[in-house]
Amino acid sequence: MKRDIILAGVGGQGILSIAATIGMAALDSGLHMKQAEVHGMSQRGGDVSSNLRIADHEIASDLIPYGQADLIISVEPMESLRYLPHLSEKGWLITNTRPFVNISNYPSLDSLMAEIESLQNHIALNAEEIAKKLGAARSANMVILGAATPFLEIASEKIRKAIRNLFARKGEDIVKMNLEAFEAGYTFALGHMN
Amino acid sequence: MQKLMLLGDEAIAQGAIDAGMSGIYAYPGTPSTEITEYVMHSKEATIRHIRSGWSVNEKTAMESALGMSYAGKRAMVCMKHVGLNVAADAFINSAITGANGGLIVVSADDPSMHSSQNEQDSRFYGKFAMVPILEPSNQQEAYDMVYYGFDLSEKLGTPVLMRITTRLAHSRSGVERKASREQNGVKLPKNARQFILLPANARKQYKTLLQKQAEFENQGMTSGFNSYFEGKDKSFGIITTGIAYNYLLENFPDRHLPYSILKIGQYPLPHALVEKLYNECDELLVLEEGAPIVEESLKGFLNTGKRIKGRLDGTLPRDGELNPNIVAVALGKVDTYGRKIPSIVVGRPPSLCKGCPHIYSYNALNQALETWTKGRVFSDIGCYTLGALDPFDAINTCVDMGASITMAKGAADAGLLPAVAVIGDSTFTHSGITGLIDCVNQKSPVTIMILDNGTTAMTGGQTSAAFGRIEDICRGIGVEKEHIIIMNPSPKDHDENLSVMKRELDYQGVSVIIPRRECIQTALKSHKAEKKLNEKVEA
């Protein structure tokens, strides 16, 4: 078993919280893991990505080879497309549809959605809108994580446990809010997998 | 033992804590910053009274570490690759003095320039100084090599250079710890003249260094960090250095490599192993993350032997970092590059944060300079370098730490007036002060803007050595009091700031303008911390 995952977004959007949760669940499942992060200049509103590799055997490279990623998990629609060279033919693209516009030449959302929808395996959802409806506006990333979970090959219960652990020190209310956001994304993906 | 999930940087820090290090010195720089930060935040390090913190620049950090080594204790100094340029004088000469307590110099290279102005390879410096170099291929090796490196340093009385690259520095993986050991006590060098590099003594010391070279190489034969794997297929043999080994392995999912492999993790290069590979195989392929140093030394100037493939003959790209696909192509395998990036996807360069004080400094400066032709703003290394991009297009140079002030001076000397320097508070203390002394001594007509946000922002908000004393420093150097102006970079003060800037641009001497407001990132952080504290108090 191996899951090679590209996490994508814009510096400051907090993709590392998704990576940390999956990583914690992977370790809890007795799997090997490597996670390459982006620090430094790009964190100031530039494009950022993380290579997260999980396997039941030792992992060699910190970087995922092109064409071999099983998943792209993106918290921003344009950023989800930047890593298509990495996605395998059967891989899935899970992305937020809410754009983060901090450049003047940002493409139209319609053109982005057309590209995303041209992929056979994709889940696209407006995580902010879903989170807001739940009264959990700050948990959009957990909606995205939920939507990616059916494809992780890690028991969803392990992910829930990791969320509990990760947010435990912030209190029970925050834990509950994040779990609800997670469930909303998870349910959405289950309903849109085919 | 439970494995820790550590960044390569953190593995180095944990290794140093466990190996009995007494102090770590550094100036922040991507991708090296997290080494020192880890030690600063480590409870174990606090309990063990390990000295940690930021120095004003890499040179002072290197010298402090050397001083701790002189006193008999184990010390580490960390920097990014270009930081080693700043520390080079101390570093090269530390090879001549040698070490007393274990001394490891960590230099983190940034091939592909993710966050840097060049991709120089620190191994050149190791070779130049003639000290042993350690180059880990993964996080566990990074940990183990630090532990080993302190022993090597003490055993052979030499500083050891540890070279890592961005991908290892900022990638996380499981690391198993060793038992931690005691720090050294204070113990002066046996030879009281070891550290006195007067010519007569330096000559002796240099001969000693030369004599040690054979032993440096021998150590690499027994440490386990240089390994030879025999393969059946002798059509070519492969040499890997550092993390290039991982990219090679990645191309053989079952891990059965048909070729003979020499995996290098320690330098000087082990001649015996290189010769063995050369003699056994028809040709060689060299996979190095960084410059083709090994490849070049094997080929030599005349390149008359067997074919050696690598970055110099186009088998691999000459620049940039390696990845599994580049190595696949070099091995004659298929590139698995997937779908193309759709053409509608555009670049998203980093930008100044919303509410960043630099925005207002640049807005005012741009307007103040409207009446002159473009091309007269000399800038420096930091967040404000982003002023080069839209919508500011406000600066014309960014070369090295401190170069803004001195380049503005040179341009002013050439007659380009007004000449403006833009430098941050931390970069000013790092390497700007000396340049300012030049300007003052020669009464150069330069306008120097020291953007004071009270922190080293680009690398994540480390303390800035100026601590709000910039005007005192400038005054002490001799800048005239009426030409040291502190302003608040905000829209409401725009008109006033603009007129002050125009006035100072006209002044035919040294003027220093200090736009001062806290970095928006550190302000948000301290606001959050304060809120938390208040919540606790209320609870």
XYZ file of C-alpha atoms in Angstrom:
733
model
C 0.000 0.000 0.000
C 1.159 3.536 -0.740
C -0.543 6.916 -0.902
C 1.363 9.763 -2.449
C -0.393 13.030 -1.744
C 0.268 16.553 -2.986
C -1.217 19.176 -0.670
C -1.671 22.518 -2.370
C -2.695 26.022 -1.477
C -1.518 29.562 -0.934
C 0.959 30.520 1.785
C -0.989 31.218 4.967
C -3.965 28.972 4.117
C -2.746 26.330 6.534
C -2.247 23.229 4.392
C 0.135 21.916 7.013
C -2.752 21.335 9.452
C -4.223 18.877 6.927
C -0.818 17.267 6.465
C -0.290 16.990 10.212
C -3.669 15.302 10.721
C -3.130 12.740 7.962
C 0.415 12.174 9.167
C -0.712 11.538 12.720
C -3.366 9.073 11.518
C -0.816 7.324 9.303
C 1.616 6.837 12.165
C -1.235 5.640 14.373
C -1.956 3.065 11.658
C 1.628 1.816 11.792
C 2.574 3.222 8.390
C 5.782 4.867 7.186
C 5.647 8.521 6.311
C 7.659 11.311 4.721
C 6.470 14.857 4.409
C 8.257 17.604 2.501
C 7.127 21.089 3.446
C 7.638 24.580 2.084
C 9.131 27.167 4.415
C 10.566 30.578 3.677
C 9.743 33.140 1.061
C 6.721 31.409 -0.550
C 4.870 31.463 2.742
C 4.160 35.150 2.070
C 1.067 34.594 -0.085
C 2.830 32.578 -2.789
C 1.909 29.128 -4.049
C 2.824 26.424 -1.538
C 2.686 22.666 -1.616
C 3.612 19.738 0.538
C 4.549 16.236 -0.589
C 3.052 13.735 1.830
C 4.009 10.116 1.301
C 2.501 7.235 3.236
C 3.327 3.564 2.717
C 3.474 0.204 4.421
C 7.128 -0.041 3.354
C 10.117 2.276 3.667
C 9.919 5.404 1.535
C 12.983 6.508 -0.411
C 12.404 9.939 -1.915
C 11.043 12.954 -0.046
C 9.592 14.146 -3.345
C 6.762 12.375 -5.161
C 7.718 11.480 -8.736
C 5.691 13.035 -11.544
C 2.665 11.024 -12.609
C 2.591 8.980 -9.425
C 0.541 10.995 -6.949
C -2.617 9.219 -5.874
C -4.205 12.392 -4.616
C -4.023 16.130 -4.963
C -5.687 17.808 -2.011
C -6.033 21.533 -2.596
C -7.575 24.301 -0.528
C -7.681 26.577 -3.604
C -8.965 25.818 -7.131
C -6.190 27.290 -9.293
C -3.525 25.782 -7.048
C -5.092 22.328 -7.483
C -4.245 22.445 -11.191
C -0.623 23.511 -10.726
C 0.333 19.992 -9.672
C -1.415 17.983 -12.422
C 1.943 16.747 -13.781
C 2.265 14.855 -10.500
C -1.136 13.165 -10.611
C -1.316 9.555 -11.766
C -3.814 8.549 -14.420
C -6.113 7.034 -11.842
C -5.412 9.671 -9.210
C -8.053 11.895 -7.620
C -8.152 15.656 -7.352
C -9.927 16.957 -4.269
C -10.249 20.696 -4.237
C -11.898 23.649 -2.653
C -13.737 25.778 -5.237
C -13.397 29.028 -3.347
C -10.676 31.090 -5.046
C -7.986 32.973 -3.161
C -7.373 36.023 -5.317
C -4.214 37.949 -4.453
C -2.914 38.520 -7.982
C -4.276 40.784 -10.704
C -4.272 38.175 -13.487
C -6.226 35.478 -11.655
C -8.177 33.427 -14.230
C -11.983 33.254 -14.289
C -13.533 30.757 -11.932
C -15.502 29.274 -14.836
C -12.344 28.450 -16.753
C -10.823 26.879 -13.648
C -13.936 24.807 -12.983
C -13.986 23.640 -16.607
C -10.423 22.338 -16.191
C -11.216 20.680 -12.880
C -14.378 19.081 -14.243
C -12.526 17.768 -17.272
C -10.789 15.363 -14.933
C -12.653 12.126 -14.507
C -11.677 11.718 -10.866
C -12.389 14.875 -8.984
C -14.254 16.139 -5.943
C -14.886 19.879 -5.937
C -16.636 21.615 -3.085
C -16.925 25.064 -1.552
C -15.417 24.323 1.828
C -15.934 27.817 3.248
C -19.629 27.755 2.421
C -20.089 24.314 3.962
C -18.108 25.262 7.058
C -20.007 28.527 7.451
C -23.369 26.774 7.330
C -22.183 24.624 10.225
C -21.124 27.704 12.152
C -17.539 26.504 11.778
C -16.218 29.135 9.381
C -12.620 28.584 10.448
C -12.729 24.833 9.840
C -12.834 24.882 6.034
C -9.600 22.891 5.894
C -11.252 20.093 7.866
C -14.061 19.995 5.266
C -11.404 19.434 2.607
C -9.718 16.796 4.748
C -13.091 15.047 5.138
C -13.601 15.082 1.383
C -10.178 13.488 0.876
C -10.569 10.816 3.526
C -12.403 8.183 1.417
C -9.312 8.097 -0.813
C -6.625 7.889 1.858
C -6.726 4.145 2.543
C -6.517 4.987 6.212
C -9.483 4.110 8.452
C -11.632 7.235 8.801
C -11.792 6.561 12.546
C -8.017 7.119 12.705
C -8.465 10.507 11.053
C -11.195 11.456 13.528
C -8.921 10.428 16.368
C -6.109 12.561 14.955
C -8.442 15.577 14.723
C -9.431 15.065 18.360
C -5.785 14.878 19.402
C -4.730 17.829 17.299
C -7.407 20.179 18.640
C -7.743 18.752 22.164
C -5.826 21.568 23.815
C -8.175 24.128 22.274
C -11.184 22.710 24.092
C -14.116 20.392 23.416
C -16.109 22.983 21.422
C -13.328 23.434 18.893
C -12.877 19.661 18.608
C -16.603 19.232 17.948
C -16.676 22.013 15.384
C -13.762 20.513 13.460
C -15.251 17.033 13.567
C -18.554 18.344 12.190
C -16.705 20.105 9.383
C -14.827 16.883 8.707
C -18.060 14.834 8.549
C -19.632 17.312 6.124
C -16.716 16.963 3.727
C -16.610 13.199 4.172
C -20.319 12.817 3.389
C -20.002 15.112 0.377
C -17.205 13.021 -1.093
C -19.028 9.741 -0.526
C -21.956 11.160 -2.475
C -19.791 12.378 -5.359
C -17.348 9.540 -5.860
C -18.856 8.269 -9.095
C 12.149 3.276 21.086
C 9.362 5.489 19.726
C 10.465 7.325 16.613
C 10.211 11.109 16.503
C 8.790 12.710 13.346
C 11.389 15.348 12.626
C 12.345 17.719 9.853
C 15.917 17.184 8.698
C 16.744 20.438 10.487
C 15.119 19.194 13.685
C 16.935 15.854 13.462
C 20.223 17.763 13.420
C 19.136 19.783 16.453
C 17.989 16.724 18.395
C 21.195 14.906 17.465
C 23.227 17.817 18.812
C 21.249 17.948 22.059
C 21.695 14.207 22.577
C 25.380 14.260 21.610
C 26.272 16.606 24.453
C 26.401 19.938 22.653
C 26.789 22.935 24.969
C 25.862 25.766 22.619
C 24.375 26.619 19.246
C 24.918 29.879 17.344
C 23.194 31.053 14.182
C 21.730 33.801 12.087
C 18.336 32.797 10.643
C 18.269 31.808 6.982
C 16.064 29.470 4.983
C 16.429 26.473 4.965
C 18.575 26.358 8.130
C 16.477 28.349 10.627
C 14.600 25.447 12.211
C 17.766 23.849 13.604
C 18.381 26.641 16.074
C 14.674 27.243 16.703
C 14.270 23.603 17.716
C 17.026 23.899 20.301
C 15.611 27.227 21.552
C 12.206 25.609 22.120
C 13.470 22.278 23.442
C 12.707 21.613 27.110
C 15.582 19.147 27.260
C 17.956 21.797 25.970
C 16.750 24.176 28.681
C 17.170 21.568 31.409
C 20.659 20.826 30.126
C 21.479 24.551 30.063
C 22.383 24.445 26.390
C 23.154 27.933 25.202
C 21.037 28.884 22.176
C 20.048 32.040 20.340
C 20.577 34.330 17.388
C 23.818 36.079 16.600
C 24.051 39.336 14.698
C 25.394 37.526 11.632
C 26.972 34.240 10.542
C 30.510 35.453 11.139
C 29.893 36.347 14.764
C 28.030 33.062 15.169
C 30.934 31.073 13.700
C 33.453 32.849 15.916
C 31.380 32.335 19.047
C 31.093 28.637 18.279
C 34.849 28.500 17.729
C 35.337 30.182 21.089
C 33.198 27.564 22.772
C 35.209 24.852 21.033
C 38.426 26.552 22.239
C 37.064 26.316 25.777
C 36.647 22.581 25.311
C 32.899 22.279 24.854
C 30.900 21.017 21.894
C 29.421 23.749 19.739
C 27.350 24.021 16.590
C 26.904 26.933 14.221
C 24.137 26.971 11.592
C 23.527 29.069 8.521
C 22.196 29.019 5.008
C 24.693 28.528 2.209
C 25.217 32.234 1.486
C 25.716 32.751 5.213
C 28.887 30.718 4.898
C 30.213 33.460 2.600
C 29.780 35.860 5.501
C 31.400 33.424 7.930
C 34.066 32.310 5.461
C 36.994 34.154 7.053
C 36.352 32.547 10.413
C 35.463 29.194 8.876
C 38.545 28.801 6.676
C 40.827 29.861 9.509
C 39.109 27.530 11.967
C 40.416 24.716 9.787
C 43.932 26.012 10.461
C 43.445 26.416 14.199
C 41.562 23.157 14.409
C 38.975 22.432 17.072
C 39.280 21.572 20.747
C 35.740 20.766 21.846
C 33.708 19.229 19.012
C 32.718 21.818 16.408
C 30.122 21.276 13.682
C 29.351 23.912 11.069
C 25.989 23.285 9.392
C 25.415 24.926 6.041
C 22.038 24.447 4.372
C 22.144 24.792 0.598
C 19.184 25.775 -1.516
C 19.486 24.254 -5.006
C 16.746 25.590 -7.297
C 16.841 28.764 -5.179
C 13.493 28.331 -3.450
C 14.370 31.115 -1.041
C 17.824 32.329 -2.064
C 19.763 34.433 -4.517
C 22.071 31.647 -5.712
C 22.567 27.888 -5.415
C 26.212 27.723 -4.391
C 27.345 24.355 -3.071
C 28.851 24.432 0.413
C 30.965 21.377 -0.302
C 33.310 23.738 -2.178
C 33.940 25.454 1.135
C 34.633 22.178 2.882
C 37.149 21.268 0.208
C 38.599 24.780 0.273
C 39.086 24.635 4.036
C 40.201 20.975 3.802
C 37.916 19.781 6.566
C 35.773 16.636 6.640
C 32.272 17.078 5.198
C 29.207 15.095 6.209
C 26.241 14.984 3.834
C 23.234 13.017 5.102
C 20.791 11.334 2.729
C 17.887 11.233 5.164
C 16.649 12.462 8.531
C 18.016 9.484 10.471
C 21.447 9.943 8.965
C 21.269 13.651 9.757
C 20.734 12.743 13.408
C 23.409 10.026 13.445
C 25.951 12.160 11.619
C 25.732 14.955 14.180
C 26.374 12.477 16.940
C 29.287 11.015 14.987
C 30.466 14.433 13.770
C 31.214 15.691 17.277
C 33.340 12.585 17.904
C 35.141 12.991 14.599
C 35.784 16.641 15.360
C 37.247 15.912 18.779
C 39.196 12.872 17.716
C 40.911 14.630 14.803
C 40.884 18.130 16.286
C 39.078 19.671 13.328
C 35.856 21.512 12.618
C 33.445 19.373 10.597
C 31.202 20.814 7.909
C 27.743 19.337 7.616
C 26.046 20.079 4.327
C 22.323 19.632 3.805
C 19.930 20.828 1.114
C 16.396 22.243 1.201
C 14.538 18.976 0.648
C 16.135 17.268 3.591
C 16.042 20.357 5.783
C 12.291 20.751 5.317
C 11.101 17.182 5.028
C 9.809 15.200 7.977
C 10.398 11.540 8.711
C 10.868 9.097 11.579
C 14.067 9.394 13.596
C 15.274 7.024 16.285
C 17.287 8.580 19.077
C 20.485 7.391 20.727
C 21.187 7.573 24.437
C 22.053 11.123 25.378
C 25.506 11.844 26.729
C 27.111 14.400 28.997
C 28.515 17.703 27.865
C 32.219 18.406 28.131
C 33.613 20.511 30.950
C 35.790 23.530 30.284
C 39.192 22.314 29.139
C 41.712 24.453 27.286
C 43.658 23.156 24.271
C 46.756 21.106 25.142
C 48.817 23.260 22.823
C 48.479 26.807 24.160
C 49.493 28.227 20.774
C 47.042 26.184 18.675
C 44.710 29.114 18.140
C 47.356 31.803 17.505
C 47.590 32.191 13.745
C 50.698 34.348 13.681
C 52.474 33.462 10.424
C 55.176 31.367 12.088
C 52.604 29.393 13.990
C 50.052 29.344 11.178
C 52.593 27.617 8.950
C 52.953 24.870 11.540
C 49.228 24.585 11.965
C 48.697 24.446 8.221
C 51.185 21.583 7.896
C 49.319 19.776 10.636
C 46.090 20.227 8.677
C 47.730 18.854 5.542
C 49.036 15.863 7.454
C 45.562 15.116 8.747
C 44.070 14.742 5.255
C 44.866 11.054 4.904
C 43.270 10.344 8.256
C 40.189 12.393 7.297
C 39.776 10.096 4.301
C 40.382 6.947 6.352
C 37.625 7.940 8.729
C 35.218 7.965 5.807
C 36.108 4.337 5.059
C 35.083 3.129 8.506
C 32.263 5.450 9.575
C 29.631 3.613 7.557
C 28.520 6.772 5.778
C 30.266 5.804 2.542
C 28.886 2.504 1.304
C 29.565 0.308 -1.681
C 26.819 -1.920 -3.051
C 27.951 -4.546 -5.528
C 25.727 -4.985 -8.584
C 25.700 -7.647 -11.309
C 25.351 -5.277 -14.246
C 28.743 -3.642 -14.845
C 27.693 -1.577 -17.863
C 27.776 1.410 -15.590
C 28.387 2.214 -11.967
C 26.639 4.963 -10.039
C 27.980 7.418 -7.482
C 25.401 9.265 -5.396
C 25.957 12.041 -2.895
C 23.524 13.050 -0.146
C 19.831 12.794 -0.966
C 20.466 11.885 -4.614
C 20.623 8.311 -3.312
C 16.905 8.440 -2.456
C 15.972 9.524 -5.966
C 17.964 6.607 -7.346
C 16.237 4.117 -5.029
C 12.839 5.586 -5.900
C 13.359 4.375 -9.446
C 13.638 0.781 -8.277
C 10.426 0.117 -6.333
C 11.560 -3.404 -5.365
C 14.908 -1.907 -4.231
C 16.860 -4.440 -6.341
C 19.426 -2.342 -8.156
C 21.308 -4.139 -10.917
C 24.238 -1.701 -10.863
C 27.129 -1.178 -8.485
C 26.493 1.869 -6.326
C 28.852 4.024 -4.303
C 26.806 6.050 -1.842
C 28.789 9.044 -0.557
C 27.900 10.668 2.744
C 31.339 11.709 3.941
C 34.250 13.580 2.375
C 37.146 13.683 1.450
C 36.070 11.220 -1.234
C 37.227 7.679 -0.463
C 39.748 7.009 -3.227
C 39.772 3.256 -2.774
C 36.027 2.948 -3.280
C 35.915 5.334 -6.227
C 38.754 3.437 -7.915
C 37.038 0.121 -7.300
C 33.877 1.354 -8.990
C 35.817 2.908 -11.858
C 37.789 -0.279 -12.475
C 34.791 -2.579 -12.318
C 32.365 -0.662 -14.506
C 32.375 0.403 -18.155
C 31.262 3.935 -17.387
C 30.131 6.011 -14.418
C 27.052 8.083 -13.668
C 27.390 10.712 -10.934
C 24.228 11.893 -9.176
C 24.894 14.940 -7.026
C 22.417 17.333 -5.436
C 24.205 20.594 -6.173
C 27.245 21.445 -8.222
C 29.114 18.712 -10.148
C 31.977 18.649 -7.657
C 32.581 14.919 -7.538
C 31.964 14.591 -11.258
C 34.475 17.300 -12.080
C 37.153 15.897 -9.807
C 36.750 12.428 -11.352
C 36.908 13.727 -14.919
C 39.821 16.007 -14.305
C 40.781 18.658 -16.820
C 41.645 16.365 -19.710
C 38.767 13.895 -19.331
C 40.674 11.094 -21.023
C 39.463 8.080 -19.054
C 36.224 6.167 -19.129
C 33.039 8.048 -19.812
C 31.674 9.850 -16.763
C 28.083 11.026 -17.060
C 26.387 13.628 -14.930
C 25.623 17.304 -14.933
C 28.585 18.299 -17.111
C 27.714 16.247 -20.196
C 23.979 16.969 -20.150
C 22.861 13.604 -18.757
C 21.435 15.652 -15.890
C 20.525 19.361 -15.929
C 23.478 21.599 -15.059
C 21.477 23.593 -12.502
C 18.611 23.100 -10.073
C 17.808 20.359 -7.608
C 17.380 16.742 -8.612
C 14.152 14.767 -8.368
C 13.156 11.159 -9.061
C 12.170 11.957 -12.660
C 15.416 13.659 -13.611
C 17.234 10.610 -12.269
C 14.840 8.279 -14.149
C 15.710 9.961 -17.431
C 19.431 9.742 -16.632
C 18.970 6.011 -16.066
C 17.283 5.665 -19.442
C 13.861 5.101 -17.900
C 10.609 6.700 -18.990
C 9.701 10.061 -17.521
C 6.318 9.654 -15.830
C 5.388 13.348 -16.186
C 1.598 13.458 -16.028
C -0.848 15.945 -17.509
C 0.450 19.345 -18.449
C -0.372 22.309 -16.254
C -3.375 24.035 -17.900
C -2.372 27.300 -19.558
C -4.831 29.293 -17.441
C -2.777 28.576 -14.321
C -0.633 31.628 -13.678
C 2.282 32.222 -11.358
C 1.555 33.316 -7.820
C 4.646 35.027 -6.480
C 4.914 35.779 -2.777
C 3.768 39.255 -1.772
C 3.869 41.638 1.160
C 1.210 40.817 3.756
C -1.955 42.879 4.012
C -1.202 45.756 6.386
C 2.586 45.293 6.105
C 4.385 48.546 7.029
C 6.701 48.162 4.000
C 3.737 48.799 1.687
C 3.406 52.337 2.991
C 7.148 52.951 2.968
C 7.282 51.987 -0.701
C 4.187 53.980 -1.616
C 5.748 57.104 -0.157
C 9.191 56.406 -1.627
C 7.811 55.797 -5.110
C 5.966 59.073 -4.992
C 8.952 60.959 -3.585
C 11.084 59.696 -6.468
C 8.546 60.495 -9.189
C 10.472 63.526 -10.388
C 13.628 61.505 -11.057
C 14.334 58.757 -13.578
C 13.966 55.159 -12.399
C 16.837 52.906 -11.352
C 18.236 54.502 -8.217
C 16.946 52.354 -5.352
C 19.385 49.820 -3.938
C 17.750 47.223 -1.769
C 18.667 44.233 0.281
C 17.677 40.788 1.570
C 14.364 40.468 3.408
C 10.591 40.691 2.979
C 11.022 44.167 1.496
C 12.817 42.592 -1.489
C 9.252 41.833 -2.605
C 9.098 45.561 -3.370
C 10.714 44.520 -6.673
C 7.392 43.000 -7.771
C 4.077 44.504 -8.816
C 2.442 46.716 -7.760
C 5.491 48.452 -6.266
C 8.303 47.968 -8.743
C 10.176 50.074 -6.226
C 13.698 48.643 -6.053
C 16.483 48.010 -8.519
C 18.963 45.760 -6.743
C 19.135 42.858 -4.288
C 22.552 41.220 -4.055
C 23.759 40.283 -0.602
C 23.186 41.182 3.038
C 24.100 44.840 3.504
C 24.824 45.615 -0.157
C 22.069 48.237 -0.358
C 23.989 50.889 1.561
C 27.365 50.307 -0.050
C 26.001 49.962 -3.584
C 24.057 53.192 -3.125
C 27.316 54.779 -1.998
C 29.177 53.543 -5.067
C 26.411 54.756 -7.359
C 26.391 58.139 -5.612
C 30.167 58.293 -6.035
C 29.557 57.686 -9.729
C 27.185 60.629 -9.841
C 23.821 58.874 -9.715
C 21.998 61.286 -7.432
C 19.880 60.897 -5.481
C 20.866 57.325 -4.554
C 18.630 55.487 -2.136
C 19.303 52.410 -0.003
C 16.453 50.325 1.426
C 17.422 47.864 4.141
C 15.643 46.113 7.013
C 16.525 46.490 10.685
C 17.944 42.983 11.023
C 19.910 43.180 7.766
C 21.254 46.557 8.924
C 22.788 45.063 12.056
C 23.883 41.959 10.131
C 25.981 43.798 7.552
C 24.743 47.352 7.035
C 26.531 49.148 9.859
C 30.009 48.908 8.361
C 28.747 50.337 5.080
C 27.129 53.228 6.907
C 30.484 54.056 8.509
C 31.982 54.262 5.004
C 29.210 56.662 3.985
C 29.635 58.870 7.042
C 33.432 58.972 6.814
C 33.274 60.062 3.203
C 30.154 62.243 3.549
C 28.461 60.360 0.726
C 25.176 61.827 -0.502
C 22.963 58.790 0.120
C 19.479 58.461 1.535
C 19.243 55.309 3.598
C 15.864 53.919 4.562
C 16.070 51.433 7.393
C 12.697 49.709 7.433
C 12.349 48.857 11.111
C 9.666 46.259 11.754
C 11.442 45.061 14.886
C 12.067 41.517 13.698
C 13.731 39.208 11.189
C 10.466 38.789 9.339
C 11.202 36.742 6.234
C 12.483 33.754 8.162
C 9.547 33.748 10.591
C 9.980 36.557 13.088
C 13.198 35.881 14.966
C 14.547 38.578 17.265
C 16.307 41.441 15.573
C 19.653 42.496 16.997
C 18.788 46.189 16.726
C 16.031 46.084 19.388
C 14.763 49.541 18.425
C 18.172 51.148 18.894
C 18.802 51.913 15.259
C 18.783 55.685 15.685
C 21.321 55.383 18.522
C 23.568 53.228 16.374
C 23.360 55.726 13.493
C 24.007 58.627 15.839
C 26.999 56.809 17.325
C 28.435 56.226 13.869
C 28.182 59.935 13.198
C 25.060 60.522 11.127
C 23.900 64.074 11.854
C 21.054 64.190 14.334
C 18.770 66.301 12.111
C 19.177 63.750 9.315
C 18.043 60.758 11.354
C 14.294 60.720 10.936
C 11.860 58.265 12.414
C 8.480 58.018 10.713
C 5.340 55.973 11.019
C 4.711 54.079 7.769
C 0.936 54.411 7.604
C -1.559 55.997 5.187
C -2.526 58.733 7.637
C 1.053 59.994 7.807
C 1.591 59.713 4.058
C 1.763 63.418 3.213
C 4.157 64.232 6.011
C 6.347 61.218 5.206
C 6.424 62.230 1.567
C 7.642 65.757 2.272
C 10.326 64.464 4.664
C 11.537 62.001 2.046
C 11.694 64.686 -0.636
C 13.666 66.933 1.689
C 16.160 64.205 2.550
C 16.559 63.137 -1.081
C 17.720 66.694 -1.755
C 20.237 66.664 1.090
C 23.821 66.260 -0.122
C 25.024 64.107 2.767
C 24.114 60.971 4.663
C 20.535 60.845 5.787
C 18.815 57.955 7.491
C 15.049 57.560 7.409
C 13.616 54.980 9.773
C 10.025 53.973 8.984
C 9.149 52.125 12.196
C 6.151 49.892 12.783
C 5.929 46.318 14.027
C 5.747 43.523 11.451
C 2.081 42.654 10.945
C 2.813 38.945 11.444
C 4.559 39.345 14.803
C 1.926 41.902 15.837
C -0.839 39.378 15.134
C 1.098 36.692 16.986
C 1.670 38.812 20.080
C -1.960 39.970 19.948
C -3.069 36.334 19.961
C -0.715 35.479 22.808
C -1.993 38.448 24.796
C -5.608 37.434 24.182
C -4.824 33.942 25.379
C -3.187 35.298 28.505
C -6.200 37.518 29.233
C -8.531 34.560 28.769
C -6.461 32.610 31.259
C -6.539 35.447 33.760
C -10.313 35.782 33.391
C -10.767 32.030 33.789
